[in-house]
Amino acid sequence: MIYDIKLENILSYKEDTIFSMEGIETNAKEQNYVRLGDYGKCLKTAVIYGPNASGKTNLLRFLGNFVSYLRGNYNWQQEDRVPIYLPFAYDKPYFERPCKFEIRFFLDTLPNLYTYKLRFDKKSILKETLLLDGHELFSRIAGPEQDRYVVEGIETNEPIKKNLSILNRYVTIQHDKISAAARFLCNLIVVVRSDDNDVLENVWRADLDLLRQDESYLQIVKDLLHSIDVSFVDILIPDGENVRLRDVTFIHKVKGSKEDIRMPMYLESQGTKTLLVFGIKIIEALRLGYPFFIDELDSSFHSTVTKYLLSLFHSEKFNKNHAQLILTSHDLKLMDEKYMRTDQIWIVEKEKEEEGSKLHCVSDYKGVNENTEIEKWYLANRFGGLPDIDNLKFDPYGTSK
């Protein structure tokens, strides 16, 4: 489980920023968190709000880039840049400053806390460490041409390229503590722009083999669609390679006829397509205990459907492996104090571009408690993060002075 994430000088996050899944002291809504010994509570879900262009997607965008970086080919040329170097762009001195990233997480249900720290610029990893409960598992030693690294106090003989993460090596190299951490971070599920049909297509193609290797996935996705009142008889996926999402067919009953009708995917609703594709990811996360970060999952869904998907992660029956669901949203109906804890709601705001994105948790605000009507407070601008709309700046005829 993800415990917290820190960013500095990354995309729109100019200053040190923390996103935390650590639960506050209240015991409200016990199904929404897991207790992890001395580390307290770890939340199962969170929702991030903010106006357009505030930067709420950038947390997910960086995580997606980071996961791709860990999974990538490490035989890069020495002169290549660090591909995840994306500094804050609206303040010139920050162009050349290092980026900082830190993530703390638990594996399985054991209260053992991993801490991974990364500091990097355009060309090099400047600092990299992995700790387990404060004990250093590895650290990086800078060199003139290539770097070296120490594993549990013993320096290795293998050099490492300056733009390559040590953690990347342990995706395939076996180490009883480090490899598990590397694989966990590689398995983070991150989807940006979930409402984009090209994104849907890419995710579909990536998971097609999974559907064919394990038929239970498809059956459970059908059950998920039926559970939210999507009416159909069956889903047909053609044989062969390179099967596109548009090639999938839904079978529907026809009233007054013994014959069923085949409906091509492009005639199905956007919500049905989205749930078919990301239903696979939801099942994967729940079965394997992966964190699932998704951008605007609810853009094609009714509020009750999104609440239902969140409830799957809250459920001890369905979420036996402590998976997490973190999503960005504009759906204020998810700000339901009867359903979500205050520490599960986050707000991003950006008053001026040169100041960067500010990320705050609702539970940090004075006067907030578990009975606070969060949606009303948000609409009253008590948390910030509302769009600043000035209709005096717009004139469809261009006659305004």
Tab-separated table of C-alpha atoms in Angstrom:
chain	number	residue	atom	x	y	z
A	1	MET	CA	0.000	0.000	0.000
A	2	ILE	CA	1.107	3.556	-0.739
A	3	TYR	CA	1.690	5.509	2.481
A	4	ASP	CA	2.724	8.854	1.013
A	5	ILE	CA	4.381	10.544	-1.978
A	6	LYS	CA	6.558	13.668	-2.063
A	7	LEU	CA	7.354	15.784	-5.117
A	8	GLU	CA	9.496	18.874	-5.580
A	9	ASN	CA	10.235	20.752	-8.815
A	10	ILE	CA	8.278	18.208	-10.862
A	11	LEU	CA	5.826	19.412	-13.513
A	12	SER	CA	3.502	21.963	-11.858
A	13	TYR	CA	4.644	21.061	-8.317
A	14	LYS	CA	7.253	23.719	-7.736
A	15	GLU	CA	7.763	23.432	-3.983
A	16	ASP	CA	7.896	20.412	-1.672
A	17	THR	CA	4.471	18.719	-1.947
A	18	ILE	CA	3.078	15.745	-0.019
A	19	PHE	CA	0.201	13.446	-0.982
A	20	SER	CA	-0.560	11.102	1.884
A	21	MET	CA	-2.688	7.980	2.324
A	22	GLU	CA	-2.004	7.962	6.065
A	23	GLY	CA	-5.266	8.106	7.982
A	24	ILE	CA	-5.841	10.663	10.726
A	25	GLU	CA	-6.761	9.654	14.289
A	26	THR	CA	-10.529	9.354	13.878
A	27	ASN	CA	-11.955	5.830	13.659
A	28	ALA	CA	-14.812	6.908	11.393
A	29	LYS	CA	-15.681	4.594	8.489
A	30	GLU	CA	-13.447	1.701	9.521
A	31	GLN	CA	-14.018	-0.051	6.187
A	32	ASN	CA	-12.152	2.786	4.430
A	33	TYR	CA	-8.733	2.035	5.923
A	34	VAL	CA	-6.352	-0.732	7.000
A	35	ARG	CA	-4.558	-0.742	10.333
A	36	LEU	CA	-0.817	-1.325	10.009
A	37	GLY	CA	0.583	-1.716	13.495
A	38	ASP	CA	2.598	1.194	14.822
A	39	TYR	CA	2.180	3.053	11.526
A	40	GLY	CA	-1.511	3.565	12.180
A	41	LYS	CA	-4.053	3.680	9.379
A	42	CYS	CA	-3.503	3.451	5.632
A	43	LEU	CA	-6.419	4.580	3.465
A	44	LYS	CA	-7.833	2.421	0.686
A	45	THR	CA	-9.098	5.244	-1.551
A	46	ALA	CA	-8.661	8.966	-2.173
A	47	VAL	CA	-10.154	11.536	-4.548
A	48	ILE	CA	-8.261	14.595	-5.819
A	49	TYR	CA	-10.235	17.671	-6.933
A	50	GLY	CA	-9.291	20.928	-8.567
A	51	PRO	CA	-10.151	23.205	-11.492
A	52	ASN	CA	-8.924	22.543	-14.997
A	53	ALA	CA	-5.194	23.177	-15.446
A	54	SER	CA	-4.635	23.237	-11.661
A	55	GLY	CA	-2.166	20.327	-11.810
A	56	LYS	CA	-4.215	17.506	-10.280
A	57	THR	CA	-3.338	15.206	-13.188
A	58	ASN	CA	0.394	15.946	-12.893
A	59	LEU	CA	0.848	13.740	-9.829
A	60	LEU	CA	-0.473	10.805	-11.865
A	61	ARG	CA	1.420	11.880	-14.974
A	62	PHE	CA	4.750	11.768	-13.148
A	63	LEU	CA	3.957	8.422	-11.516
A	64	GLY	CA	3.099	6.988	-14.933
A	65	ASN	CA	6.406	8.243	-16.317
A	66	PHE	CA	8.261	6.833	-13.311
A	67	VAL	CA	6.703	3.369	-13.722
A	68	SER	CA	7.595	3.389	-17.445
A	69	TYR	CA	11.141	4.407	-16.508
A	70	LEU	CA	11.487	1.472	-14.094
A	71	ARG	CA	10.109	-0.970	-16.644
A	72	GLY	CA	12.279	0.369	-19.491
A	73	ASN	CA	15.395	-0.891	-21.227
A	74	TYR	CA	18.480	0.030	-19.181
A	75	ASN	CA	20.942	-0.288	-22.079
A	76	TRP	CA	20.593	3.427	-22.813
A	77	GLN	CA	23.455	5.447	-24.222
A	78	GLN	CA	25.486	7.287	-21.607
A	79	GLU	CA	24.631	10.678	-23.108
A	80	ASP	CA	20.862	10.132	-22.877
A	81	ARG	CA	18.889	12.336	-20.522
A	82	VAL	CA	16.991	11.063	-17.509
A	83	PRO	CA	13.588	10.560	-19.171
A	84	ILE	CA	11.540	11.514	-16.090
A	85	TYR	CA	13.250	14.922	-15.682
A	86	LEU	CA	10.346	17.356	-16.051
A	87	PRO	CA	11.096	20.415	-13.883
A	88	PHE	CA	8.740	23.283	-13.101
A	89	ALA	CA	8.493	25.360	-16.277
A	90	TYR	CA	7.127	28.750	-15.172
A	91	ASP	CA	10.077	30.059	-13.140
A	92	LYS	CA	13.402	30.217	-14.997
A	93	PRO	CA	15.744	29.354	-12.073
A	94	TYR	CA	13.904	26.031	-11.699
A	95	PHE	CA	14.745	24.920	-15.258
A	96	GLU	CA	18.123	23.516	-14.244
A	97	ARG	CA	17.369	22.554	-10.654
A	98	PRO	CA	17.149	18.890	-9.665
A	99	CYS	CA	13.798	17.156	-9.269
A	100	LYS	CA	13.057	15.310	-6.025
A	101	PHE	CA	10.763	12.323	-5.574
A	102	GLU	CA	10.071	10.180	-2.527
A	103	ILE	CA	7.565	7.389	-2.026
A	104	ARG	CA	6.825	5.351	1.108
A	105	PHE	CA	4.921	2.096	0.865
A	106	PHE	CA	4.120	-1.216	2.537
A	107	LEU	CA	4.334	-4.647	0.958
A	108	ASP	CA	1.607	-7.203	1.622
A	109	THR	CA	0.047	-6.521	5.024
A	110	LEU	CA	3.264	-6.507	7.003
A	111	PRO	CA	3.942	-3.261	8.876
A	112	ASN	CA	7.330	-2.878	7.200
A	113	LEU	CA	7.751	0.569	5.667
A	114	TYR	CA	9.871	1.041	2.540
A	115	THR	CA	11.177	4.504	1.648
A	116	TYR	CA	12.519	5.186	-1.842
A	117	LYS	CA	14.224	8.538	-2.492
A	118	LEU	CA	15.334	9.883	-5.855
A	119	ARG	CA	17.046	13.169	-6.765
A	120	PHE	CA	17.932	13.791	-10.409
A	121	ASP	CA	18.643	16.399	-13.052
A	122	LYS	CA	18.539	16.289	-16.848
A	123	LYS	CA	21.534	13.988	-17.269
A	124	SER	CA	22.085	12.094	-14.018
A	125	ILE	CA	20.624	10.433	-10.983
A	126	LEU	CA	22.234	12.524	-8.236
A	127	LYS	CA	21.013	10.608	-5.217
A	128	GLU	CA	19.123	7.341	-4.827
A	129	THR	CA	18.385	5.339	-1.695
A	130	LEU	CA	16.028	2.590	-0.593
A	131	LEU	CA	15.315	2.020	3.092
A	132	LEU	CA	13.275	-0.551	4.995
A	133	ASP	CA	12.116	0.632	8.421
A	134	GLY	CA	14.997	3.114	8.440
A	135	HIS	CA	17.623	0.508	7.489
A	136	GLU	CA	19.424	1.350	4.250
A	137	LEU	CA	19.078	-1.363	1.596
A	138	PHE	CA	21.025	0.463	-1.102
A	139	SER	CA	22.535	3.843	-1.888
A	140	ARG	CA	24.269	5.441	-4.855
A	141	ILE	CA	27.918	6.599	-5.053
A	142	ALA	CA	28.631	9.203	-7.717
A	143	GLY	CA	31.549	8.679	-10.110
A	144	PRO	CA	33.076	10.737	-12.954
A	145	GLU	CA	31.845	8.534	-15.822
A	146	GLN	CA	29.578	5.976	-14.180
A	147	ASP	CA	28.211	5.529	-10.680
A	148	ARG	CA	28.574	2.700	-8.192
A	149	TYR	CA	26.232	1.530	-5.458
A	150	VAL	CA	26.241	-0.087	-2.040
A	151	VAL	CA	23.822	-2.881	-1.089
A	152	GLU	CA	23.297	-3.370	2.661
A	153	GLY	CA	26.676	-1.855	3.441
A	154	ILE	CA	28.660	-3.769	0.798
A	155	GLU	CA	29.829	-2.016	-2.350
A	156	THR	CA	29.026	-3.899	-5.544
A	157	ASN	CA	31.521	-4.322	-8.374
A	158	GLU	CA	28.984	-3.392	-11.057
A	159	PRO	CA	29.019	0.172	-12.375
A	160	ILE	CA	25.726	1.796	-13.265
A	161	LYS	CA	24.999	4.433	-15.891
A	162	LYS	CA	24.306	7.876	-14.569
A	163	ASN	CA	20.819	8.070	-16.038
A	164	LEU	CA	19.738	4.619	-14.846
A	165	SER	CA	17.921	3.837	-11.604
A	166	ILE	CA	19.435	1.166	-9.350
A	167	LEU	CA	15.892	-0.003	-8.672
A	168	ASN	CA	15.472	-0.797	-12.358
A	169	ARG	CA	18.123	-3.514	-12.087
A	170	TYR	CA	16.288	-5.262	-9.276
A	171	VAL	CA	13.171	-5.732	-11.351
A	172	THR	CA	14.969	-8.767	-12.810
A	173	ILE	CA	17.868	-9.355	-10.359
A	174	GLN	CA	16.772	-11.309	-7.281
A	175	HIS	CA	17.219	-9.836	-3.805
A	176	ASP	CA	14.914	-10.877	-0.973
A	177	LYS	CA	14.071	-7.294	0.056
A	178	ILE	CA	14.963	-5.008	-2.857
A	179	SER	CA	13.381	-7.018	-5.680
A	180	ALA	CA	9.998	-7.102	-3.977
A	181	ALA	CA	10.052	-3.306	-3.667
A	182	ALA	CA	11.122	-2.871	-7.298
A	183	ARG	CA	8.351	-5.130	-8.569
A	184	PHE	CA	5.754	-3.389	-6.393
A	185	LEU	CA	6.609	0.001	-7.884
A	186	CYS	CA	6.718	-1.459	-11.401
A	187	ASN	CA	3.215	-2.813	-10.872
A	188	LEU	CA	1.621	0.492	-9.936
A	189	ILE	CA	-1.343	0.912	-12.298
A	190	VAL	CA	-1.447	4.488	-13.589
A	191	VAL	CA	-3.837	5.792	-16.251
A	192	VAL	CA	-3.869	9.427	-17.377
A	193	ARG	CA	-6.730	10.826	-19.479
A	194	SER	CA	-9.024	7.850	-19.000
A	195	ASP	CA	-11.711	9.437	-21.193
A	196	ASP	CA	-9.429	9.502	-24.253
A	197	ASN	CA	-10.282	6.794	-26.796
A	198	ASP	CA	-6.606	6.334	-27.734
A	199	VAL	CA	-5.808	5.669	-24.064
A	200	LEU	CA	-8.683	3.182	-23.872
A	201	GLU	CA	-7.333	1.433	-26.960
A	202	ASN	CA	-3.788	1.217	-25.585
A	203	VAL	CA	-4.934	-0.168	-22.234
A	204	TRP	CA	-7.229	-2.651	-23.999
A	205	ARG	CA	-4.422	-3.999	-26.187
A	206	ALA	CA	-2.069	-4.279	-23.220
A	207	ASP	CA	-4.600	-6.424	-21.332
A	208	LEU	CA	-5.904	-8.540	-24.215
A	209	ASP	CA	-3.478	-11.402	-23.514
A	210	LEU	CA	-4.566	-11.401	-19.868
A	211	LEU	CA	-8.195	-11.880	-20.907
A	212	ARG	CA	-7.258	-14.794	-23.145
A	213	GLN	CA	-4.973	-16.458	-20.628
A	214	ASP	CA	-7.480	-16.241	-17.780
A	215	GLU	CA	-11.101	-16.467	-18.884
A	216	SER	CA	-12.293	-15.628	-15.380
A	217	TYR	CA	-11.246	-11.990	-15.942
A	218	LEU	CA	-13.729	-11.560	-18.783
A	219	GLN	CA	-16.517	-13.255	-16.841
A	220	ILE	CA	-15.917	-11.011	-13.823
A	221	VAL	CA	-15.893	-7.915	-16.070
A	222	LYS	CA	-19.269	-9.056	-17.434
A	223	ASP	CA	-20.509	-9.450	-13.853
A	224	LEU	CA	-19.229	-5.952	-13.042
A	225	LEU	CA	-21.097	-4.460	-16.009
A	226	HIS	CA	-24.266	-6.339	-15.074
A	227	SER	CA	-23.950	-5.174	-11.469
A	228	ILE	CA	-24.357	-1.526	-12.562
A	229	ASP	CA	-27.343	-2.315	-14.765
A	230	VAL	CA	-25.637	-2.520	-18.171
A	231	SER	CA	-27.929	-4.841	-20.121
A	232	PHE	CA	-26.408	-7.378	-22.530
A	233	VAL	CA	-26.284	-11.125	-23.102
A	234	ASP	CA	-22.614	-11.617	-23.903
A	235	ILE	CA	-19.390	-9.994	-25.089
A	236	LEU	CA	-17.586	-11.420	-28.110
A	237	ILE	CA	-13.853	-10.868	-28.623
A	238	PRO	CA	-12.558	-11.999	-32.036
A	239	ASP	CA	-9.639	-14.413	-32.278
A	240	GLY	CA	-6.325	-13.329	-33.724
A	241	GLU	CA	-3.701	-10.713	-32.980
A	242	ASN	CA	-4.136	-6.934	-32.876
A	243	VAL	CA	-7.806	-7.101	-31.929
A	244	ARG	CA	-8.934	-3.521	-31.449
A	245	LEU	CA	-11.502	-2.351	-28.937
A	246	ARG	CA	-13.807	-1.422	-31.789
A	247	ASP	CA	-13.716	-5.056	-32.947
A	248	VAL	CA	-15.448	-6.210	-29.755
A	249	THR	CA	-19.178	-6.947	-30.052
A	250	PHE	CA	-21.930	-6.848	-27.429
A	251	ILE	CA	-24.842	-9.278	-27.785
A	252	HIS	CA	-28.255	-7.862	-26.795
A	253	LYS	CA	-31.723	-9.375	-26.546
A	254	VAL	CA	-34.466	-8.098	-28.874
A	255	LYS	CA	-37.949	-7.815	-27.424
A	256	GLY	CA	-40.453	-10.018	-29.259
A	257	SER	CA	-37.741	-11.955	-31.100
A	258	LYS	CA	-35.873	-15.186	-30.457
A	259	GLU	CA	-32.874	-13.706	-32.276
A	260	ASP	CA	-30.253	-11.658	-30.478
A	261	ILE	CA	-28.663	-8.590	-32.029
A	262	ARG	CA	-24.933	-7.920	-32.321
A	263	MET	CA	-24.005	-4.374	-31.422
A	264	PRO	CA	-20.552	-3.095	-32.500
A	265	MET	CA	-18.512	-1.379	-29.823
A	266	TYR	CA	-18.687	2.049	-31.469
A	267	LEU	CA	-22.462	2.085	-30.863
A	268	GLU	CA	-22.068	1.358	-27.157
A	269	SER	CA	-21.919	4.218	-24.656
A	270	GLN	CA	-18.615	5.767	-23.623
A	271	GLY	CA	-19.281	4.592	-20.061
A	272	THR	CA	-19.723	0.974	-21.188
A	273	LYS	CA	-16.460	1.071	-23.145
A	274	THR	CA	-14.640	2.687	-20.233
A	275	LEU	CA	-15.915	0.179	-17.700
A	276	LEU	CA	-15.093	-2.761	-19.947
A	277	VAL	CA	-11.480	-1.621	-20.296
A	278	PHE	CA	-10.840	-0.335	-16.779
A	279	GLY	CA	-12.921	-3.067	-15.197
A	280	ILE	CA	-10.022	-5.353	-16.098
A	281	LYS	CA	-7.631	-3.041	-14.247
A	282	ILE	CA	-9.942	-2.847	-11.230
A	283	ILE	CA	-10.072	-6.645	-11.030
A	284	GLU	CA	-6.286	-6.882	-11.438
A	285	ALA	CA	-5.749	-4.350	-8.645
A	286	LEU	CA	-8.183	-6.084	-6.287
A	287	ARG	CA	-6.799	-9.571	-6.959
A	288	LEU	CA	-3.136	-8.647	-6.671
A	289	GLY	CA	-3.272	-5.796	-4.161
A	290	TYR	CA	-1.970	-3.091	-6.514
A	291	PRO	CA	-2.513	0.657	-6.138
A	292	PHE	CA	-4.584	1.978	-9.068
A	293	PHE	CA	-4.194	5.673	-9.970
A	294	ILE	CA	-6.650	6.879	-12.599
A	295	ASP	CA	-7.384	10.305	-14.042
A	296	GLU	CA	-11.078	11.260	-14.183
A	297	LEU	CA	-12.429	7.716	-14.107
A	298	ASP	CA	-15.852	9.203	-13.437
A	299	SER	CA	-16.020	11.365	-16.587
A	300	SER	CA	-18.303	8.843	-18.318
A	301	PHE	CA	-20.121	7.526	-15.245
A	302	HIS	CA	-23.075	8.455	-13.087
A	303	SER	CA	-22.020	9.382	-9.537
A	304	THR	CA	-23.586	6.222	-8.134
A	305	VAL	CA	-21.410	4.074	-10.411
A	306	THR	CA	-18.202	5.765	-9.260
A	307	LYS	CA	-19.284	5.390	-5.631
A	308	TYR	CA	-19.912	1.711	-6.285
A	309	LEU	CA	-16.399	1.276	-7.724
A	310	LEU	CA	-14.924	3.000	-4.664
A	311	SER	CA	-16.993	0.703	-2.447
A	312	LEU	CA	-15.323	-2.347	-4.023
A	313	PHE	CA	-11.999	-1.102	-2.648
A	314	HIS	CA	-13.536	-0.330	0.758
A	315	SER	CA	-15.015	-3.824	1.011
A	316	GLU	CA	-13.134	-6.413	3.071
A	317	LYS	CA	-14.921	-9.100	1.056
A	318	PHE	CA	-13.709	-7.897	-2.337
A	319	ASN	CA	-10.481	-6.124	-1.371
A	320	LYS	CA	-8.708	-8.894	0.530
A	321	ASN	CA	-5.220	-7.801	-0.601
A	322	HIS	CA	-5.470	-4.130	0.378
A	323	ALA	CA	-5.506	-2.590	-3.096
A	324	GLN	CA	-5.927	1.183	-3.347
A	325	LEU	CA	-7.870	3.392	-5.750
A	326	ILE	CA	-6.739	7.022	-6.162
A	327	LEU	CA	-8.576	9.103	-8.729
A	328	THR	CA	-8.866	12.681	-9.891
A	329	SER	CA	-12.400	13.955	-10.291
A	330	HIS	CA	-14.790	16.854	-10.904
A	331	ASP	CA	-17.762	14.928	-9.461
A	332	LEU	CA	-18.673	16.754	-6.259
A	333	LYS	CA	-21.142	14.028	-5.284
A	334	LEU	CA	-18.127	11.972	-4.202
A	335	MET	CA	-17.555	14.602	-1.486
A	336	ASP	CA	-20.035	12.705	0.616
A	337	GLU	CA	-19.279	12.891	4.327
A	338	LYS	CA	-21.511	9.867	4.880
A	339	TYR	CA	-19.299	7.830	2.557
A	340	MET	CA	-15.783	9.315	2.502
A	341	ARG	CA	-13.543	10.421	5.360
A	342	THR	CA	-12.170	13.962	5.322
A	343	ASP	CA	-8.598	12.608	4.947
A	344	GLN	CA	-9.635	10.928	1.659
A	345	ILE	CA	-10.483	14.226	-0.074
A	346	TRP	CA	-7.691	16.352	-1.579
A	347	ILE	CA	-7.819	19.754	-3.273
A	348	VAL	CA	-5.348	21.175	-5.818
A	349	GLU	CA	-5.232	24.888	-6.521
A	350	LYS	CA	-3.002	27.129	-8.580
A	351	GLU	CA	-3.544	30.859	-8.149
A	352	LYS	CA	-0.696	31.922	-10.429
A	353	GLU	CA	1.237	29.781	-12.880
A	354	GLU	CA	4.593	30.948	-11.552
A	355	GLU	CA	3.640	29.800	-8.030
A	356	GLY	CA	2.856	26.213	-9.037
A	357	SER	CA	0.234	23.747	-7.801
A	358	LYS	CA	-0.702	23.553	-4.118
A	359	LEU	CA	-2.090	20.244	-2.820
A	360	HIS	CA	-4.075	20.165	0.423
A	361	CYS	CA	-6.079	17.565	2.324
A	362	VAL	CA	-9.541	18.599	3.537
A	363	SER	CA	-8.816	17.146	6.991
A	364	ASP	CA	-6.030	19.720	7.496
A	365	TYR	CA	-8.430	22.676	7.513
A	366	LYS	CA	-9.475	24.239	10.811
A	367	GLY	CA	-12.980	23.339	11.902
A	368	VAL	CA	-13.325	20.283	9.677
A	369	ASN	CA	-14.602	17.084	11.258
A	370	GLU	CA	-16.279	13.903	10.050
A	371	ASN	CA	-19.691	15.612	10.066
A	372	THR	CA	-18.582	18.559	7.938
A	373	GLU	CA	-20.593	18.931	4.733
A	374	ILE	CA	-17.541	18.884	2.485
A	375	GLU	CA	-19.313	19.721	-0.775
A	376	LYS	CA	-20.943	22.819	0.724
A	377	TRP	CA	-17.642	24.003	2.183
A	378	TYR	CA	-15.912	23.451	-1.158
A	379	LEU	CA	-18.561	25.356	-3.129
A	380	ALA	CA	-18.289	28.174	-0.584
A	381	ASN	CA	-14.558	28.295	-1.485
A	382	ARG	CA	-13.464	27.445	2.066
A	383	PHE	CA	-10.878	24.971	0.736
A	384	GLY	CA	-9.842	26.858	-2.405
A	385	GLY	CA	-9.479	24.918	-5.634
A	386	LEU	CA	-12.571	26.407	-7.310
A	387	PRO	CA	-12.361	27.719	-10.896
A	388	ASP	CA	-11.935	31.491	-10.961
A	389	ILE	CA	-14.564	32.383	-13.545
A	390	ASP	CA	-14.707	35.958	-14.810
A	391	ASN	CA	-17.407	36.333	-17.434
A	392	LEU	CA	-16.266	39.907	-18.057
A	393	LYS	CA	-13.237	38.491	-19.881
A	394	PHE	CA	-15.401	36.741	-22.459
A	395	ASP	CA	-17.425	38.289	-25.235
A	396	PRO	CA	-18.435	36.076	-28.180
A	397	TYR	CA	-18.621	39.180	-30.403
A	398	GLY	CA	-15.217	40.579	-29.431
A	399	THR	CA	-16.654	43.976	-28.541
A	400	SER	CA	-15.579	44.082	-24.874
A	401	LYS	CA	-13.052	46.711	-23.881
